[in-house]
């Protein structure tokens, strides 16, 4: 298409994230949400859910490496991993780089996101058929409530706290996540933009602090998310970030990553003053 066609993810506060579109590859309304995959000039193929950027071929590596390697390398030997959300498969691809991982459950509410990602985003979704992956197409809220003491690492790769992702931002859900973790388990959850989503990041941080003894925010730039600056929360019963890092595996992982490395692991927890203030 040679038209000057742009799609803008619009926010109430007068912010938009615009990408020039080559083609619409997929556009369907599932039982849960509107799913679109657009081929864009700058960021390659982009997955949108309810009009919001979930992942793009060009910058997805930052988000997926940061949500996975920070918690996994902080655990001495992660064997069983759970990813909630993340139907595009990017987080699964990174988790599978860890040699100790024996099994990873992907609990995604919307089977259509998985199907569309497999078809149109093979570089992201390419590992979803790996024999170590157990795909559960169901609501993460119900799934987690039935899991006790069985995961070493849980990653919450959700959308924003509205629509089908809403239930993944409650005290009850986080309590169930804690119970699903083994005592030395670690969870990491995406926690929105410190610039655009001040209320959300504060709420997530407050709720997590009610449930977990250790809650630590870390940050990275994600060019295609609101304000280009994103956060995650690292939570555990007793492991503090940077207290333990599996350096042997880290050295191997670093050879394959495009964003993550041992310096980034440390610096991600260094927060600017305005973020520290938000979380006080
Ligand atoms: N999950 C976090 C997406 C949040 C983006 N928000 C937005 N664009 N308003 C991404 C899933 C990638 N596996």
GROMACS .gro file of C-alpha atoms and ligand atoms in nm:
model
  293
    1UNK     CA    1   0.000   0.000   0.000
    2UNK     CA    2   0.142   0.339  -0.096
    3UNK     CA    3  -0.110   0.549   0.095
    4UNK     CA    4   0.001   0.779   0.374
    5UNK     CA    5  -0.182   0.558   0.622
    6UNK     CA    6  -0.105   0.585   0.995
    7UNK     CA    7  -0.246   0.412   1.300
    8UNK     CA    8  -0.234   0.594   1.632
    9UNK     CA    9  -0.272   0.432   1.974
   10UNK     CA   10  -0.447   0.720   2.152
   11UNK     CA   11  -0.449   0.799   2.521
   12UNK     CA   12  -0.689   1.018   2.718
   13UNK     CA   13  -0.413   1.252   2.824
   14UNK     CA   14  -0.343   1.366   2.468
   15UNK     CA   15  -0.064   1.122   2.391
   16UNK     CA   16  -0.052   0.913   2.077
   17UNK     CA   17   0.187   0.652   1.942
   18UNK     CA   18   0.167   0.666   1.561
   19UNK     CA   19   0.308   0.419   1.316
   20UNK     CA   20   0.289   0.439   0.937
   21UNK     CA   21   0.112   0.130   0.808
   22UNK     CA   22   0.198  -0.072   0.499
   23UNK     CA   23  -0.076  -0.336   0.526
   24UNK     CA   24  -0.332  -0.480   0.760
   25UNK     CA   25  -0.235  -0.847   0.791
   26UNK     CA   26  -0.497  -0.964   1.039
   27UNK     CA   27  -0.797  -0.802   1.201
   28UNK     CA   28  -1.045  -1.000   1.406
   29UNK     CA   29  -1.266  -0.962   1.704
   30UNK     CA   30  -1.226  -1.256   1.939
   31UNK     CA   31  -1.450  -1.347   2.229
   32UNK     CA   32  -1.229  -1.122   2.445
   33UNK     CA   33  -1.086  -0.838   2.239
   34UNK     CA   34  -1.005  -0.681   1.905
   35UNK     CA   35  -0.684  -0.832   1.760
   36UNK     CA   36  -0.493  -0.659   1.481
   37UNK     CA   37  -0.159  -0.727   1.320
   38UNK     CA   38  -0.032  -0.440   1.108
   39UNK     CA   39   0.274  -0.434   0.889
   40UNK     CA   40   0.438  -0.098   0.964
   41UNK     CA   41   0.719   0.088   0.791
   42UNK     CA   42   0.947   0.139   1.088
   43UNK     CA   43   0.871  -0.132   1.346
   44UNK     CA   44   0.784  -0.423   1.117
   45UNK     CA   45   0.482  -0.629   1.210
   46UNK     CA   46   0.297  -0.504   1.516
   47UNK     CA   47   0.044  -0.687   1.732
   48UNK     CA   48  -0.233  -0.469   1.876
   49UNK     CA   49  -0.493  -0.579   2.131
   50UNK     CA   50  -0.791  -0.347   2.165
   51UNK     CA   51  -0.590  -0.089   1.973
   52UNK     CA   52  -0.288  -0.096   2.207
   53UNK     CA   53   0.063  -0.196   2.096
   54UNK     CA   54   0.155  -0.531   2.252
   55UNK     CA   55   0.470  -0.605   2.061
   56UNK     CA   56   0.659  -0.510   1.746
   57UNK     CA   57   0.912  -0.710   1.549
   58UNK     CA   58   1.175  -0.438   1.582
   59UNK     CA   59   1.173  -0.363   1.956
   60UNK     CA   60   1.012  -0.670   2.116
   61UNK     CA   61   1.350  -0.800   2.227
   62UNK     CA   62   1.385  -0.536   2.498
   63UNK     CA   63   1.057  -0.621   2.671
   64UNK     CA   64   1.088  -0.998   2.637
   65UNK     CA   65   1.449  -1.014   2.752
   66UNK     CA   66   1.380  -0.789   3.051
   67UNK     CA   67   1.069  -0.969   3.174
   68UNK     CA   68   1.249  -1.307   3.152
   69UNK     CA   69   1.622  -1.292   3.219
   70UNK     CA   70   1.616  -1.067   3.526
   71UNK     CA   71   1.398  -1.304   3.733
   72UNK     CA   72   1.527  -1.630   3.582
   73UNK     CA   73   1.892  -1.545   3.643
   74UNK     CA   74   1.811  -1.442   4.000
   75UNK     CA   75   1.696  -1.798   4.073
   76UNK     CA   76   1.960  -2.069   4.134
   77UNK     CA   77   1.788  -2.329   3.916
   78UNK     CA   78   1.451  -2.241   3.759
   79UNK     CA   79   1.290  -2.565   3.641
   80UNK     CA   80   0.917  -2.495   3.625
   81UNK     CA   81   0.806  -2.162   3.486
   82UNK     CA   82   0.460  -2.012   3.432
   83UNK     CA   83   0.385  -1.728   3.193
   84UNK     CA   84   0.044  -1.564   3.229
   85UNK     CA   85  -0.069  -1.371   2.920
   86UNK     CA   86   0.209  -1.345   2.664
   87UNK     CA   87   0.018  -1.526   2.387
   88UNK     CA   88   0.256  -1.379   2.129
   89UNK     CA   89   0.521  -1.621   2.258
   90UNK     CA   90   0.810  -1.373   2.301
   91UNK     CA   91   0.849  -1.439   2.672
   92UNK     CA   92   0.838  -1.816   2.616
   93UNK     CA   93   1.116  -1.785   2.356
   94UNK     CA   94   1.341  -1.615   2.613
   95UNK     CA   95   1.250  -1.853   2.899
   96UNK     CA   96   1.352  -2.150   2.685
   97UNK     CA   97   1.706  -2.010   2.656
   98UNK     CA   98   1.761  -2.118   3.018
   99UNK     CA   99   1.906  -2.470   3.025
  100UNK     CA  100   1.761  -2.559   3.368
  101UNK     CA  101   1.401  -2.503   3.251
  102UNK     CA  102   1.222  -2.837   3.223
  103UNK     CA  103   0.874  -2.709   3.155
  104UNK     CA  104   0.697  -2.382   3.092
  105UNK     CA  105   0.322  -2.332   3.106
  106UNK     CA  106   0.174  -2.055   2.893
  107UNK     CA  107  -0.165  -1.954   3.033
  108UNK     CA  108  -0.324  -1.722   2.778
  109UNK     CA  109  -0.695  -1.638   2.783
  110UNK     CA  110  -0.727  -1.583   2.407
  111UNK     CA  111  -0.641  -1.870   2.172
  112UNK     CA  112  -0.679  -1.636   1.874
  113UNK     CA  113  -0.379  -1.429   1.990
  114UNK     CA  114  -0.168  -1.746   1.989
  115UNK     CA  115  -0.291  -1.857   1.645
  116UNK     CA  116  -0.245  -1.515   1.486
  117UNK     CA  117   0.103  -1.473   1.639
  118UNK     CA  118   0.213  -1.815   1.514
  119UNK     CA  119   0.097  -1.728   1.164
  120UNK     CA  120   0.215  -1.367   1.133
  121UNK     CA  121   0.490  -1.321   1.394
  122UNK     CA  122   0.706  -1.633   1.356
  123UNK     CA  123   1.023  -1.468   1.492
  124UNK     CA  124   0.837  -1.397   1.816
  125UNK     CA  125   0.605  -1.698   1.842
  126UNK     CA  126   0.843  -1.952   1.690
  127UNK     CA  127   0.905  -2.145   2.011
  128UNK     CA  128   0.541  -2.197   2.110
  129UNK     CA  129   0.550  -2.549   1.965
  130UNK     CA  130   0.855  -2.652   2.168
  131UNK     CA  131   0.791  -2.980   2.356
  132UNK     CA  132   0.871  -2.810   2.688
  133UNK     CA  133   0.578  -2.569   2.642
  134UNK     CA  134   0.235  -2.656   2.783
  135UNK     CA  135  -0.021  -2.415   2.639
  136UNK     CA  136  -0.331  -2.360   2.852
  137UNK     CA  137  -0.590  -2.146   2.679
  138UNK     CA  138  -0.781  -2.020   2.979
  139UNK     CA  139  -0.825  -1.737   3.225
  140UNK     CA  140  -0.509  -1.683   3.429
  141UNK     CA  141  -0.714  -1.575   3.731
  142UNK     CA  142  -0.889  -1.912   3.758
  143UNK     CA  143  -0.578  -2.109   3.658
  144UNK     CA  144  -0.352  -1.958   3.923
  145UNK     CA  145  -0.605  -2.012   4.201
  146UNK     CA  146  -0.568  -2.388   4.150
  147UNK     CA  147  -0.183  -2.398   4.156
  148UNK     CA  148   0.001  -2.446   4.482
  149UNK     CA  149   0.373  -2.444   4.551
  150UNK     CA  150   0.475  -2.560   4.205
  151UNK     CA  151   0.657  -2.289   4.007
  152UNK     CA  152   1.009  -2.153   4.043
  153UNK     CA  153   0.937  -1.845   3.838
  154UNK     CA  154   0.607  -1.682   3.735
  155UNK     CA  155   0.599  -1.406   3.473
  156UNK     CA  156   0.294  -1.185   3.432
  157UNK     CA  157   0.306  -1.072   3.070
  158UNK     CA  158  -0.027  -0.892   3.067
  159UNK     CA  159  -0.194  -0.612   2.879
  160UNK     CA  160  -0.289  -0.286   3.050
  161UNK     CA  161  -0.518  -0.306   3.357
  162UNK     CA  162  -0.839  -0.279   3.157
  163UNK     CA  163  -1.038  -0.526   2.946
  164UNK     CA  164  -0.945  -0.895   2.972
  165UNK     CA  165  -0.625  -0.817   3.167
  166UNK     CA  166  -0.797  -0.639   3.455
  167UNK     CA  167  -0.816  -0.939   3.690
  168UNK     CA  168  -0.436  -0.971   3.674
  169UNK     CA  169  -0.392  -0.654   3.879
  170UNK     CA  170  -0.564  -0.742   4.209
  171UNK     CA  171  -0.447  -0.835   4.557
  172UNK     CA  172  -0.632  -1.166   4.531
  173UNK     CA  173  -0.453  -1.255   4.209
  174UNK     CA  174  -0.110  -1.165   4.350
  175UNK     CA  175  -0.184  -1.369   4.663
  176UNK     CA  176  -0.260  -1.668   4.444
  177UNK     CA  177   0.061  -1.610   4.247
  178UNK     CA  178   0.256  -1.617   4.571
  179UNK     CA  179   0.091  -1.945   4.669
  180UNK     CA  180   0.163  -2.095   4.328
  181UNK     CA  181   0.533  -2.017   4.371
  182UNK     CA  182   0.769  -2.245   4.559
  183UNK     CA  183   0.903  -2.075   4.875
  184UNK     CA  184   1.219  -1.955   4.698
  185UNK     CA  185   1.027  -1.862   4.383
  186UNK     CA  186   1.039  -1.532   4.200
  187UNK     CA  187   0.772  -1.348   4.008
  188UNK     CA  188   0.804  -1.060   3.766
  189UNK     CA  189   0.512  -0.860   3.633
  190UNK     CA  190   0.494  -0.583   3.378
  191UNK     CA  191   0.386  -0.273   3.566
  192UNK     CA  192   0.318   0.000   3.309
  193UNK     CA  193   0.484   0.331   3.229
  194UNK     CA  194   0.618   0.549   3.511
  195UNK     CA  195   0.549   0.852   3.291
  196UNK     CA  196   0.197   0.781   3.159
  197UNK     CA  197   0.050   0.536   3.408
  198UNK     CA  198   0.138   0.691   3.744
  199UNK     CA  199  -0.182   0.576   3.912
  200UNK     CA  200  -0.147   0.222   3.777
  201UNK     CA  201   0.219   0.179   3.873
  202UNK     CA  202   0.145   0.306   4.223
  203UNK     CA  203  -0.151   0.075   4.262
  204UNK     CA  204   0.040  -0.230   4.135
  205UNK     CA  205   0.334  -0.151   4.365
  206UNK     CA  206   0.105  -0.102   4.664
  207UNK     CA  207  -0.086  -0.426   4.606
  208UNK     CA  208   0.232  -0.627   4.550
  209UNK     CA  209   0.379  -0.489   4.872
  210UNK     CA  210   0.078  -0.619   5.063
  211UNK     CA  211   0.154  -0.968   4.936
  212UNK     CA  212   0.531  -1.007   4.886
  213UNK     CA  213   0.808  -0.927   5.137
  214UNK     CA  214   1.033  -0.813   4.850
  215UNK     CA  215   0.905  -0.588   4.572
  216UNK     CA  216   1.152  -0.406   4.349
  217UNK     CA  217   1.072  -0.203   4.040
  218UNK     CA  218   1.304  -0.211   3.742
  219UNK     CA  219   1.290  -0.015   3.419
  220UNK     CA  220   1.387  -0.014   3.051
  221UNK     CA  221   1.305   0.186   2.740
  222UNK     CA  222   1.035   0.037   2.518
  223UNK     CA  223   1.007   0.278   2.225
  224UNK     CA  224   0.660   0.167   2.115
  225UNK     CA  225   0.485   0.170   2.455
  226UNK     CA  226   0.333   0.487   2.603
  227UNK     CA  227   0.610   0.746   2.670
  228UNK     CA  228   0.869   0.489   2.561
  229UNK     CA  229   0.964   0.408   2.918
  230UNK     CA  230   0.843   0.093   3.095
  231UNK     CA  231   0.856  -0.085   3.430
  232UNK     CA  232   0.836  -0.431   3.582
  233UNK     CA  233   0.815  -0.548   3.941
  234UNK     CA  234   1.045  -0.818   4.076
  235UNK     CA  235   0.881  -0.994   4.374
  236UNK     CA  236   0.982  -1.273   4.606
  237UNK     CA  237   0.967  -1.405   4.960
  238UNK     CA  238   1.335  -1.379   5.028
  239UNK     CA  239   1.548  -1.323   4.716
  240UNK     CA  240   1.648  -0.961   4.674
  241UNK     CA  241   1.750  -0.848   4.327
  242UNK     CA  242   2.127  -0.847   4.269
  243UNK     CA  243   2.181  -1.055   4.583
  244UNK     CA  244   2.227  -1.363   4.366
  245UNK     CA  245   2.283  -1.377   3.990
  246UNK     CA  246   2.366  -1.700   3.813
  247UNK     CA  247   2.678  -1.568   3.641
  248UNK     CA  248   2.763  -1.887   3.459
  249UNK     CA  249   2.428  -1.900   3.279
  250UNK     CA  250   2.425  -1.523   3.243
  251UNK     CA  251   2.745  -1.540   3.039
  252UNK     CA  252   2.577  -1.788   2.803
  253UNK     CA  253   2.249  -1.594   2.779
  254UNK     CA  254   2.436  -1.269   2.709
  255UNK     CA  255   2.579  -1.414   2.391
  256UNK     CA  256   2.228  -1.433   2.245
  257UNK     CA  257   2.057  -1.124   2.382
  258UNK     CA  258   2.027  -0.786   2.212
  259UNK     CA  259   1.942  -0.574   2.517
  260UNK     CA  260   2.008  -0.771   2.833
  261UNK     CA  261   2.359  -0.807   2.974
  262UNK     CA  262   2.518  -0.810   3.317
  263UNK     CA  263   2.549  -0.432   3.339
  264UNK     CA  264   2.187  -0.382   3.232
  265UNK     CA  265   2.078  -0.634   3.496
  266UNK     CA  266   2.223  -0.407   3.764
  267UNK     CA  267   2.136  -0.071   3.616
  268UNK     CA  268   1.771  -0.164   3.555
  269UNK     CA  269   1.711  -0.142   3.930
  270UNK     CA  270   1.862   0.206   3.954
  271UNK     CA  271   1.556   0.429   3.954
  272UNK     CA  272   1.536   0.798   3.864
  273UNK     CA  273   1.414   1.029   4.141
  274UNK     CA  274   1.068   1.081   3.992
  275UNK     CA  275   1.011   0.703   3.987
  276UNK     CA  276   1.139   0.665   4.345
  277UNK     CA  277   0.899   0.938   4.453
  278UNK     CA  278   0.608   0.767   4.280
  279UNK     CA  279   0.678   0.451   4.475
  280UNK     CA  280   0.730   0.607   4.817
  281LIG     N1  281   0.249  -0.674   2.742
  281LIG     C1  282   0.255  -0.536   2.789
  281LIG     C2  283   0.181  -0.443   2.699
  281LIG     C3  284   0.139  -0.315   2.757
  281LIG     C4  285   0.144  -0.212   2.651
  281LIG     N2  286   0.054  -0.107   2.673
  281LIG     C5  287   0.016  -0.018   2.579
  281LIG     N3  288   0.062  -0.027   2.460
  281LIG     N4  289  -0.068   0.072   2.611
  281LIG     C6  290   0.311  -0.701   2.620
  281LIG     C7  291   0.298  -0.840   2.575
  281LIG     C8  292   0.419  -0.880   2.499
  281LIG     N5  293   0.444  -1.019   2.512
   0.00000   0.00000   0.00000
